[in-house]
mmCIF file of C-alpha atoms in Angstrom:
data_model
loop_
_atom_site.group_PDB
_atom_site.id
_atom_site.type_symbol
_atom_site.label_atom_id
_atom_site.label_comp_id
_atom_site.label_asym_id
_atom_site.label_seq_id
_atom_site.Cartn_x
_atom_site.Cartn_y
_atom_site.Cartn_z
ATOM 1 C CA MET A 27 15.463 -18.613 34.833
ATOM 2 C CA THR A 28 14.540 -20.005 31.637
ATOM 3 C CA PHE A 29 12.317 -17.018 29.518
ATOM 4 C CA ILE A 30 9.246 -16.851 28.911
ATOM 5 C CA LEU A 31 7.383 -16.114 25.644
ATOM 6 C CA ARG A 32 4.680 -13.702 26.522
ATOM 7 C CA GLY A 33 3.707 -10.788 24.148
ATOM 8 C CA PRO A 34 2.080 -7.570 25.346
ATOM 9 C CA VAL A 35 0.040 -4.793 24.101
ATOM 10 C CA LEU A 36 2.019 -3.369 20.958
ATOM 11 C CA GLU A 37 -0.190 -0.395 19.963
ATOM 12 C CA GLY A 38 -0.219 0.889 16.214
ATOM 13 C CA GLU A 39 -1.609 3.900 15.158
ATOM 14 C CA LEU A 40 -3.814 1.589 12.792
ATOM 15 C CA VAL A 41 -3.710 -0.962 14.509
ATOM 16 C CA ARG A 42 -3.019 -2.589 18.426
ATOM 17 C CA LEU A 43 -2.102 -5.421 18.644
ATOM 18 C CA GLU A 44 -4.087 -7.665 22.255
ATOM 19 C CA PRO A 45 -3.092 -10.906 23.518
ATOM 20 C CA LEU A 46 -6.387 -12.319 22.323
ATOM 21 C CA GLU A 47 -8.644 -13.547 25.288
ATOM 22 C CA HIS A 48 -12.548 -14.557 24.936
ATOM 23 C CA ARG A 49 -13.798 -11.929 25.274
ATOM 24 C CA HIS A 50 -12.409 -10.957 21.240
ATOM 25 C CA ALA A 51 -14.182 -14.889 20.061
ATOM 26 C CA ALA A 52 -18.528 -12.015 18.698
ATOM 27 C CA ASP A 53 -16.101 -9.753 16.425
ATOM 28 C CA LEU A 54 -13.736 -13.031 15.587
ATOM 29 C CA ALA A 55 -16.304 -14.975 14.736
ATOM 30 C CA VAL A 56 -18.038 -11.907 11.952
ATOM 31 C CA ALA A 57 -14.569 -10.978 11.010
ATOM 32 C CA ALA A 58 -13.773 -15.286 9.891
ATOM 33 C CA GLU A 59 -17.074 -14.822 7.755
ATOM 34 C CA GLU A 60 -16.191 -12.062 5.408
ATOM 35 C CA HIS A 61 -15.005 -14.115 1.808
ATOM 36 C CA ARG A 62 -13.361 -16.556 3.055
ATOM 37 C CA ASP A 63 -11.677 -17.608 -0.225
ATOM 38 C CA THR A 64 -8.990 -15.882 0.556
ATOM 39 C CA TYR A 65 -8.026 -18.522 3.006
ATOM 40 C CA ALA A 66 -7.583 -21.529 0.489
ATOM 41 C CA PHE A 67 -3.751 -22.650 1.870
ATOM 42 C CA THR A 68 -4.746 -20.729 5.853
ATOM 43 C CA TRP A 69 -6.792 -22.757 8.331
ATOM 44 C CA VAL A 70 -9.632 -20.493 9.996
ATOM 45 C CA PRO A 71 -12.236 -21.350 12.430
ATOM 46 C CA ARG A 72 -15.868 -20.858 10.872
ATOM 47 C CA ALA A 73 -17.230 -18.459 13.349
ATOM 48 C CA HIS A 74 -19.158 -21.243 15.758
ATOM 49 C CA GLU A 75 -15.631 -22.490 16.107
ATOM 50 C CA VAL A 76 -14.110 -19.244 17.943
ATOM 51 C CA GLY A 77 -14.207 -20.751 20.895
ATOM 52 C CA ASP A 78 -12.585 -23.666 20.844
ATOM 53 C CA TYR A 79 -9.606 -21.411 18.416
ATOM 54 C CA ILE A 80 -8.976 -19.213 21.622
ATOM 55 C CA ASP A 81 -9.066 -21.829 23.588
ATOM 56 C CA ALA A 82 -6.570 -23.941 21.613
ATOM 57 C CA GLN A 83 -4.495 -20.502 20.735
ATOM 58 C CA ARG A 84 -4.459 -20.732 24.388
ATOM 59 C CA ALA A 85 -3.667 -23.726 25.789
ATOM 60 C CA ARG A 86 -0.753 -23.407 23.207
ATOM 61 C CA ALA A 87 0.268 -20.281 25.029
ATOM 62 C CA ALA A 88 0.113 -21.722 28.508
ATOM 63 C CA ALA A 89 3.141 -24.699 27.299
ATOM 64 C CA GLY A 90 5.178 -21.417 26.871
ATOM 65 C CA ARG A 91 5.198 -22.244 22.331
ATOM 66 C CA LEU A 92 2.628 -19.874 21.099
ATOM 67 C CA ALA A 93 1.875 -15.836 21.585
ATOM 68 C CA PRO A 94 -1.323 -15.761 20.692
ATOM 69 C CA TYR A 95 -2.900 -11.464 19.346
ATOM 70 C CA ALA A 96 -5.947 -10.112 18.545
ATOM 71 C CA GLN A 97 -5.655 -8.169 15.597
ATOM 72 C CA ILE A 98 -7.987 -5.201 16.252
ATOM 73 C CA ALA A 99 -8.542 -2.216 13.558
ATOM 74 C CA VAL A 100 -7.770 2.018 15.367
ATOM 75 C CA ALA A 101 -10.353 3.275 13.277
ATOM 76 C CA THR A 102 -13.175 1.142 13.905
ATOM 77 C CA GLY A 103 -11.379 -0.943 17.463
ATOM 78 C CA ARG A 104 -13.224 -4.281 15.564
ATOM 79 C CA VAL A 105 -11.210 -7.229 15.501
ATOM 80 C CA VAL A 106 -10.575 -7.921 12.838
ATOM 81 C CA GLY A 107 -7.677 -11.423 12.510
ATOM 82 C CA THR A 108 -5.152 -12.836 14.593
ATOM 83 C CA THR A 109 -1.446 -12.979 14.760
ATOM 84 C CA SER A 110 1.603 -14.840 17.166
ATOM 85 C CA TYR A 111 4.520 -15.221 18.435
ATOM 86 C CA TRP A 112 5.678 -18.944 17.649
ATOM 87 C CA GLU A 113 8.262 -21.604 17.749
ATOM 88 C CA PRO A 114 10.980 -19.673 20.496
ATOM 89 C CA ARG A 115 14.581 -21.242 20.029
ATOM 90 C CA SER A 116 16.901 -20.171 22.764
ATOM 91 C CA TRP A 117 20.624 -21.569 21.566
ATOM 92 C CA LEU A 118 23.001 -20.515 23.623
ATOM 93 C CA SER A 119 21.366 -18.991 27.102
ATOM 94 C CA ASP A 120 18.464 -20.523 28.546
ATOM 95 C CA ASP A 121 17.018 -17.134 29.722
ATOM 96 C CA ARG A 122 17.157 -14.771 26.395
ATOM 97 C CA LEU A 123 15.533 -15.344 23.102
ATOM 98 C CA ASP A 124 17.753 -15.822 20.242
ATOM 99 C CA ALA A 125 15.129 -16.287 17.140
ATOM 100 C CA VAL A 126 11.399 -16.360 16.936
ATOM 101 C CA GLU A 127 8.601 -17.267 14.419
ATOM 102 C CA VAL A 128 6.176 -14.691 13.151
ATOM 103 C CA GLY A 129 2.649 -16.834 12.778
ATOM 104 C CA PHE A 130 -1.027 -18.280 12.576
ATOM 105 C CA THR A 131 -1.712 -14.625 10.574
ATOM 106 C CA TRP A 132 -5.205 -14.128 8.965
ATOM 107 C CA LEU A 133 -6.921 -10.036 8.028
ATOM 108 C CA ALA A 134 -10.608 -10.836 7.722
ATOM 109 C CA ARG A 135 -10.454 -10.196 3.449
ATOM 110 C CA SER A 136 -12.193 -6.024 4.544
ATOM 111 C CA ALA A 137 -9.027 -5.870 6.967
ATOM 112 C CA GLN A 138 -6.365 -6.879 3.511
ATOM 113 C CA GLY A 139 -4.079 -3.949 1.523
ATOM 114 C CA THR A 140 -5.755 -1.353 4.115
ATOM 115 C CA GLY A 141 -2.027 -1.530 6.227
ATOM 116 C CA VAL A 142 -3.062 -3.306 8.944
ATOM 117 C CA ASN A 143 -0.365 -6.317 8.669
ATOM 118 C CA ALA A 144 2.562 -4.205 7.105
ATOM 119 C CA GLU A 145 2.533 -2.504 11.023
ATOM 120 C CA SER A 146 1.075 -6.416 12.277
ATOM 121 C CA LYS A 147 4.725 -7.208 11.006
ATOM 122 C CA LEU A 148 6.723 -4.048 12.105
ATOM 123 C CA LEU A 149 5.226 -4.017 15.798
ATOM 124 C CA LEU A 150 5.776 -7.493 15.662
ATOM 125 C CA PHE A 151 9.555 -7.025 15.068
ATOM 126 C CA ARG A 152 10.493 -4.236 16.627
ATOM 127 C CA HIS A 153 9.973 -6.940 19.938
ATOM 128 C CA ALA A 154 10.594 -9.123 18.737
ATOM 129 C CA PHE A 155 14.479 -7.519 18.107
ATOM 130 C CA GLU A 156 14.199 -4.252 19.824
ATOM 131 C CA GLY A 157 12.826 -5.227 23.113
ATOM 132 C CA TRP A 158 13.961 -8.855 23.768
ATOM 133 C CA GLY A 159 16.551 -8.758 21.276
ATOM 134 C CA VAL A 160 16.514 -11.984 18.958
ATOM 135 C CA ALA A 161 19.139 -12.636 16.123
ATOM 136 C CA ARG A 162 16.389 -13.770 13.383
ATOM 137 C CA VAL A 163 13.113 -13.163 12.885
ATOM 138 C CA ASP A 164 11.308 -16.403 10.492
ATOM 139 C CA LEU A 165 8.014 -16.588 8.031
ATOM 140 C CA LYS A 166 6.551 -19.949 7.499
ATOM 141 C CA THR A 167 3.494 -20.708 4.632
ATOM 142 C CA ASP A 168 2.229 -22.994 2.092
ATOM 143 C CA ALA A 169 4.427 -23.153 -0.171
ATOM 144 C CA ARG A 170 1.820 -22.719 -3.089
ATOM 145 C CA ASN A 171 0.453 -19.959 -1.342
ATOM 146 C CA ALA A 172 1.397 -17.890 -3.320
ATOM 147 C CA ARG A 173 -0.847 -14.691 -1.364
ATOM 148 C CA SER A 174 0.946 -15.671 0.961
ATOM 149 C CA ARG A 175 4.386 -15.431 -0.248
ATOM 150 C CA ALA A 176 3.567 -11.581 -2.294
ATOM 151 C CA ALA A 177 2.627 -10.465 1.611
ATOM 152 C CA ILE A 178 5.578 -12.110 3.018
ATOM 153 C CA GLU A 179 8.056 -10.850 0.883
ATOM 154 C CA SER A 180 6.109 -7.537 1.066
ATOM 155 C CA VAL A 181 7.440 -6.997 4.938
ATOM 156 C CA GLY A 182 10.683 -7.916 3.697
ATOM 157 C CA ALA A 183 12.053 -10.924 4.761
ATOM 158 C CA ARG A 184 14.068 -12.281 2.404
ATOM 159 C CA PHE A 185 13.076 -16.551 0.850
ATOM 160 C CA GLU A 186 15.406 -18.607 1.962
ATOM 161 C CA GLY A 187 13.940 -22.150 0.418
ATOM 162 C CA VAL A 188 11.317 -24.490 0.775
ATOM 163 C CA LEU A 189 10.946 -27.489 3.291
ATOM 164 C CA ARG A 190 10.082 -30.507 1.669
ATOM 165 C CA ASN A 191 6.870 -31.530 3.914
ATOM 166 C CA TRP A 192 7.376 -29.665 6.380
ATOM 167 C CA SER A 193 4.438 -29.900 8.745
ATOM 168 C CA ARG A 194 1.206 -30.105 7.877
ATOM 169 C CA SER A 195 -1.524 -28.663 5.033
ATOM 170 C CA TRP A 196 -4.118 -26.467 6.669
ATOM 171 C CA ALA A 197 -5.378 -26.384 2.611
ATOM 172 C CA PRO A 198 -8.924 -26.973 3.757
ATOM 173 C CA GLY A 199 -9.926 -31.368 2.685
ATOM 174 C CA GLU A 200 -5.562 -31.672 3.871
ATOM 175 C CA GLN A 201 -5.521 -32.282 7.271
ATOM 176 C CA GLU A 202 -3.849 -36.112 7.057
ATOM 177 C CA ARG A 203 -1.710 -34.349 4.429
ATOM 178 C CA LEU A 204 1.793 -33.235 4.672
ATOM 179 C CA ARG A 205 3.204 -29.971 3.115
ATOM 180 C CA ASP A 206 5.629 -28.267 1.338
ATOM 181 C CA THR A 207 6.835 -25.298 3.373
ATOM 182 C CA ALA A 208 8.103 -21.767 2.003
ATOM 183 C CA ILE A 209 10.685 -19.888 4.220
ATOM 184 C CA TYR A 210 11.681 -16.772 5.208
ATOM 185 C CA SER A 211 14.169 -14.279 7.281
ATOM 186 C CA ILE A 212 15.512 -11.416 8.791
ATOM 187 C CA THR A 213 17.577 -10.866 11.228
ATOM 188 C CA ALA A 214 18.966 -8.767 13.156
ATOM 189 C CA GLU A 215 22.003 -6.365 11.027
ATOM 190 C CA GLU A 216 18.854 -7.009 7.994
ATOM 191 C CA TRP A 217 16.332 -5.363 10.973
ATOM 192 C CA PRO A 218 17.250 -1.365 10.906
ATOM 193 C CA GLU A 219 16.690 -1.456 6.713
ATOM 194 C CA ARG A 220 13.798 -3.172 6.725
ATOM 195 C CA ARG A 221 12.245 -1.112 9.541
ATOM 196 C CA SER A 222 12.657 2.239 7.618
ATOM 197 C CA LEU A 223 11.449 1.024 3.986
ATOM 198 C CA LEU A 224 8.104 -0.767 6.771
ATOM 199 C CA GLU A 225 7.593 2.994 8.409
ATOM 200 C CA ALA A 226 7.265 4.794 5.467
ATOM 201 C CA ARG A 227 4.727 2.364 4.023
ATOM 202 C CA VAL A 228 2.612 2.456 7.105
ATOM 203 C CA ARG A 229 3.154 6.191 6.856
ATOM 204 C CA LYS A 230 1.514 6.132 3.487
ATOM 205 C CA SER A 231 -1.282 3.572 4.634
ATOM 206 C CA ALA A 232 -2.001 5.580 7.922
ATOM 207 C CA GLN A 233 -2.617 9.091 4.631
ATOM 208 C CA ALA A 234 -4.046 7.235 3.046
ATOM 209 C CA ALA A 235 -6.611 6.321 5.449
ATOM 210 C CA GLY A 236 -6.989 9.896 7.127
ATOM 211 C CA GLU A 237 -7.631 11.312 3.322
ATOM 212 C CA THR A 238 -10.456 8.989 3.301
ATOM 213 C CA VAL A 239 -11.555 9.576 6.522
ATOM 214 C CA ARG A 240 -12.005 13.144 5.723
#
């Protein structure tokens, strides 16, 4: 038996993560066009590219290397971005997962700073550690991307270093270049403390959202 990377629906108070499908395309196209100045080092499709983007992510999923999600704001029912499990590794046995990355993450500007990212990470980390039993979860970003690095650090991931010329650049105009990559992780031993911190952060965001609605 070989482990197959498939992500289930993950439900939270602020966000619901659903396996990415073409039915999410219309909302995703709107989300992708919000204030694109926040995407300096992250490739986010333009509205007319969303269909091809979903096809590419689903092709990676079919190859067993990716489990892509649509991030759906519970308050509105609208898709506000994407995220994924990525790069599964099985070192000790083919039928279990030892490590996985969380990546291919982007959010519409209106969803940034609302607690959606924190709860998405809580849901993804919890399933990875408590459902699959992984030993570690990785997060990586362009070493120059201060916004992304701050977001990763804010969910409790530990900085491990910069891997030079590690992967292709996703920055506009740098399609033929390699980038330096900052790598972060959370290990199984660290997870209980990180979970408590994330849960407290999400509760605070959910409370603030409720007060705004009232």
